[in-house]
XYZ file of C-alpha atoms in Angstrom:
339
model
C 75.756 105.774 188.995
C 78.402 106.010 191.583
C 80.474 109.047 191.368
C 83.640 107.096 191.625
C 82.774 104.823 188.806
C 85.203 105.596 185.693
C 82.628 106.566 182.672
C 83.086 106.221 179.263
C 81.895 108.969 176.950
C 78.756 106.792 176.042
C 77.938 106.687 179.585
C 78.006 110.534 179.653
C 75.815 110.668 176.573
C 73.350 108.299 178.008
C 72.998 110.341 181.357
C 72.518 113.580 179.565
C 70.003 111.734 176.723
C 72.254 112.605 173.595
C 74.207 110.675 171.059
C 77.934 110.243 171.826
C 78.947 112.635 168.927
C 76.839 115.200 170.572
C 78.413 114.670 173.802
C 81.837 114.753 172.228
C 81.114 117.934 170.505
C 79.612 119.486 173.812
C 82.872 118.625 175.822
C 84.793 120.171 173.103
C 82.764 123.455 173.390
C 81.677 123.082 169.700
C 79.155 125.906 168.983
C 76.957 123.654 166.882
C 75.753 122.195 170.142
C 73.291 124.576 172.320
C 74.893 126.300 175.165
C 72.423 124.580 177.571
C 73.382 121.254 176.355
C 77.004 121.853 176.348
C 76.527 123.340 180.203
C 74.674 120.194 181.005
C 77.113 117.575 179.654
C 80.155 119.581 180.941
C 78.429 119.490 184.400
C 77.776 115.606 184.265
C 81.590 115.244 183.260
C 82.573 117.241 186.079
C 80.327 115.412 188.576
C 81.680 112.092 187.454
C 85.354 113.093 186.939
C 85.247 112.443 183.282
C 87.872 113.890 180.822
C 87.291 113.408 177.330
C 90.313 111.459 175.503
C 92.935 114.058 175.067
C 93.883 112.274 171.478
C 90.352 112.901 170.288
C 90.708 116.505 171.472
C 94.069 116.764 169.473
C 92.469 115.926 166.399
C 91.066 119.436 166.029
C 94.744 120.855 165.608
C 96.670 117.959 164.529
C 95.701 116.905 161.224
C 97.491 114.312 158.996
C 95.173 114.676 156.027
C 94.776 110.944 155.866
C 91.395 109.077 155.922
C 91.729 105.289 156.891
C 89.287 103.326 154.643
C 88.611 99.984 156.358
C 87.355 96.803 154.422
C 84.978 95.361 157.014
C 85.088 91.694 155.650
C 82.950 89.086 157.302
C 84.962 86.621 159.284
C 86.228 83.284 157.272
C 85.042 85.034 154.203
C 87.384 84.510 150.827
C 86.059 87.775 149.608
C 88.879 90.286 149.326
C 90.212 93.642 147.761
C 90.110 91.839 144.597
C 86.621 91.716 144.635
C 85.614 94.330 141.485
C 83.031 95.913 143.755
C 85.203 96.700 146.577
C 87.863 98.128 143.945
C 85.180 100.185 142.627
C 84.383 101.546 145.752
C 87.792 102.231 146.935
C 88.774 103.804 143.775
C 85.636 106.339 143.900
C 86.494 107.092 147.691
C 90.059 107.681 146.643
C 89.221 110.288 144.042
C 86.753 111.792 146.336
C 89.256 112.116 149.257
C 91.789 113.466 146.802
C 89.383 116.081 145.642
C 89.225 117.271 149.284
C 92.911 117.280 149.853
C 92.924 114.110 151.679
C 95.081 110.797 151.049
C 93.577 107.400 151.495
C 95.108 104.834 153.904
C 93.569 101.319 153.097
C 93.301 98.455 155.630
C 90.935 95.463 156.214
C 89.281 94.400 159.240
C 91.661 91.326 159.575
C 94.762 93.531 159.538
C 93.360 96.547 161.651
C 93.265 95.908 165.513
C 90.139 95.279 167.243
C 90.312 98.816 168.506
C 90.089 100.886 165.425
C 89.482 104.245 167.176
C 92.692 104.100 169.036
C 94.776 102.387 166.254
C 93.919 104.933 163.477
C 92.820 107.962 165.227
C 94.259 108.300 168.647
C 97.678 107.346 167.411
C 97.365 109.968 164.627
C 97.605 107.706 161.781
C 94.500 109.255 160.352
C 91.993 112.017 161.013
C 88.721 110.021 160.202
C 87.474 106.420 159.242
C 85.530 105.401 156.442
C 84.282 101.718 157.013
C 83.159 99.984 154.051
C 80.391 97.300 155.128
C 78.535 96.756 158.046
C 79.170 92.851 157.794
C 77.376 90.476 160.008
C 78.372 92.381 163.380
C 78.925 96.103 163.838
C 80.529 95.859 167.135
C 83.887 97.455 166.004
C 82.090 100.064 164.311
C 79.903 100.688 167.511
C 82.963 101.077 169.530
C 84.390 103.891 167.161
C 80.951 105.694 167.405
C 81.137 105.539 171.266
C 84.299 107.213 171.247
C 82.826 110.122 169.206
C 85.508 110.148 166.849
C 84.914 110.904 163.107
C 83.629 108.119 161.045
C 81.084 107.342 158.019
C 79.966 104.015 157.136
C 79.188 102.436 153.851
C 76.161 100.093 154.662
C 72.195 100.036 155.119
C 71.247 103.733 155.599
C 68.003 102.601 157.145
C 69.522 100.749 160.138
C 68.933 102.116 163.664
C 72.313 103.008 164.806
C 74.452 105.887 166.309
C 76.681 106.594 163.429
C 76.295 108.030 159.997
C 75.515 105.361 157.193
C 75.657 106.188 153.553
C 74.310 103.453 151.228
C 71.706 102.190 148.834
C 68.152 101.307 149.365
C 68.935 97.519 149.722
C 65.506 96.345 150.592
C 63.991 97.997 147.318
C 66.755 96.720 145.398
C 65.903 93.306 146.495
C 62.393 93.995 145.905
C 62.787 95.549 142.340
C 64.932 92.643 141.227
C 62.535 90.075 142.646
C 59.410 91.936 140.959
C 61.153 92.015 137.734
C 61.794 88.437 137.503
C 58.089 87.620 138.552
C 56.887 90.173 136.028
C 58.786 88.182 133.335
C 57.115 84.925 134.343
C 59.332 83.338 136.946
C 57.338 81.239 139.584
C 60.236 79.815 141.663
C 62.965 82.208 142.573
C 65.822 81.580 144.437
C 67.764 84.028 146.702
C 71.529 83.300 146.439
C 73.497 85.248 149.094
C 73.791 85.736 152.855
C 70.680 86.697 154.740
C 72.640 87.267 158.059
C 74.757 89.751 156.406
C 73.389 93.355 157.718
C 73.163 94.830 154.218
C 72.404 91.670 152.318
C 69.730 91.125 154.702
C 67.811 94.078 153.366
C 68.058 92.808 150.024
C 66.530 89.443 151.187
C 63.649 91.336 152.967
C 62.854 92.975 149.673
C 62.917 89.676 147.861
C 60.561 88.218 150.347
C 57.958 91.210 150.297
C 58.004 90.972 146.435
C 57.215 87.112 146.539
C 54.661 87.811 149.119
C 52.764 90.505 147.233
C 52.482 88.340 144.244
C 51.234 85.390 145.976
C 54.061 83.099 145.659
C 55.172 80.621 148.268
C 58.262 81.238 150.196
C 59.880 78.026 150.827
C 63.000 77.439 153.039
C 64.651 75.665 149.906
C 64.452 78.762 147.801
C 67.080 80.394 150.395
C 70.580 79.494 149.272
C 72.871 81.013 151.844
C 76.507 81.492 150.758
C 79.777 83.567 151.222
C 79.854 86.606 148.995
C 81.944 85.118 145.958
C 81.532 83.776 142.729
C 83.291 80.528 143.793
C 80.802 79.751 146.545
C 77.919 80.626 144.163
C 79.330 78.297 141.587
C 79.605 75.379 144.077
C 76.282 76.069 145.686
C 74.370 76.083 142.377
C 76.238 73.004 141.049
C 75.479 71.213 144.297
C 72.010 72.033 144.535
C 71.167 70.977 140.839
C 73.094 67.847 141.202
C 71.045 66.885 144.531
C 67.832 68.377 143.877
C 67.540 69.093 140.285
C 66.552 72.037 138.682
C 63.306 73.353 140.663
C 63.944 77.186 140.257
C 63.529 79.107 137.135
C 64.647 82.622 138.625
C 67.736 83.787 140.813
C 68.182 86.833 142.605
C 71.722 87.276 143.847
C 73.425 89.446 146.307
C 75.958 90.873 144.056
C 77.396 90.521 140.431
C 80.143 88.435 141.207
C 77.656 86.041 143.023
C 75.573 86.001 139.875
C 78.790 85.210 137.743
C 79.498 82.002 139.718
C 75.430 81.022 139.289
C 75.759 81.790 135.423
C 79.009 79.559 135.243
C 77.326 76.708 136.955
C 74.053 76.818 134.985
C 75.989 77.167 131.576
C 78.149 74.150 132.354
C 74.924 72.170 132.546
C 73.608 73.659 129.453
C 70.832 75.569 131.182
C 69.377 78.146 129.050
C 69.692 81.452 130.429
C 67.017 83.298 130.520
C 64.881 80.711 128.764
C 65.088 78.078 131.733
C 66.583 80.093 134.386
C 66.800 84.111 134.692
C 68.958 86.103 136.789
C 69.520 89.323 138.399
C 72.676 90.573 139.972
C 73.495 93.785 142.332
C 76.197 96.410 142.066
C 76.408 96.780 138.038
C 80.301 96.230 138.085
C 82.198 96.848 134.763
C 82.239 93.148 133.969
C 78.138 92.828 134.136
C 77.805 94.037 130.683
C 80.639 91.826 129.300
C 79.215 88.651 130.902
C 77.521 86.142 128.398
C 74.653 86.516 128.634
C 75.007 90.319 129.693
C 73.762 90.673 133.461
C 70.314 92.472 134.574
C 71.351 94.158 137.697
C 70.748 96.642 140.298
C 73.080 99.495 139.687
C 74.609 101.385 142.622
C 75.647 104.898 142.339
C 79.185 104.267 143.898
C 80.662 107.854 142.664
C 77.636 109.431 144.356
C 77.888 107.318 147.559
C 81.641 108.288 147.810
C 81.195 112.043 147.503
C 78.621 112.035 150.125
C 80.728 109.764 152.496
C 83.676 112.017 152.295
C 81.390 115.319 152.630
C 79.744 113.766 155.686
C 83.085 113.154 157.302
C 84.453 116.481 156.535
C 81.064 117.807 158.184
C 82.249 115.997 161.426
C 85.654 117.577 161.280
C 83.803 120.912 160.888
C 81.613 120.357 163.666
C 78.308 120.334 161.114
C 75.349 117.879 161.774
C 75.731 114.806 159.731
C 72.984 112.390 158.506
C 72.538 108.634 157.031
C 71.912 109.077 153.323
C 70.195 106.876 150.924
C 71.712 106.559 147.513
C 69.271 105.936 144.498
C 69.518 102.547 142.621
C 68.255 101.387 139.307
C 67.296 98.344 137.499
C 69.469 97.746 134.452
C 67.881 95.213 132.294
C 70.126 93.099 129.904
C 70.213 89.603 128.688
C 69.994 87.521 131.649
C 66.509 88.162 132.146
C 63.253 87.922 129.905
C 61.852 91.410 129.163
């Protein structure tokens, strides 16, 4: 690289062969980073006339005790904060943050600017960011990661990214849900969700793995791609049955709210659940047990996840190492499937 080129923190990190967070800590003389590594990165910064963002340095001394929680919603989605699962996540995060002495500043990806690091952190609106959901694209999340500023993401913890992710084992969840339907006698199982969504894509992989292991034919018509809402699920199931008939006997849904929409569409057509079609949800929101029939689902331990996310963010404030973390899941069997 030419010495007169204006480099970013990510460029310095790449030259040094380290992560952006490591480069940031080294330039801030964080003792967690080995002295040799600090010296190497500082030498590179001097060579290329790089100085770390002053606002990032101020975070060490000017605390707001506020954490920005961003709901990273997919573009053009009808999903909103009214979604019971998102409400549950935000509620648990608020409690976990309060327990650590922080307030929660809630925003969504539509209202927040494209430059989250500058809008929330460099402007001293918040000390750190927790992002709920990786969505279909994590470009904005990557931008924060490149800045080296404090951030934790709720998403797919197995993804190969340069930031800390906390979340459930989505692939295993999709696998367990599908295997449960296969073991209960289902032969033609639909996946109802968005396979392009980064987290749901893992659930879709688990679904396909279970079908493959059972020797089931994986047909394109069994994948029904929709927005993550009960309305979209209701419309898709209604339209599918109208035009193609009832060719499936099981549904693996991407969320409990999606399952609710599917249940409504089936019941309006007097289709027996689970005698004709069995359904598995994902999340175990409070309403799942109140559905009729009550919903078999994959339970995510959101309380535990919120505590881990907040602890990982605090570790970043304190210069301690962080790591992506997988939260345990559990199949909760109820009346929407045959046992």
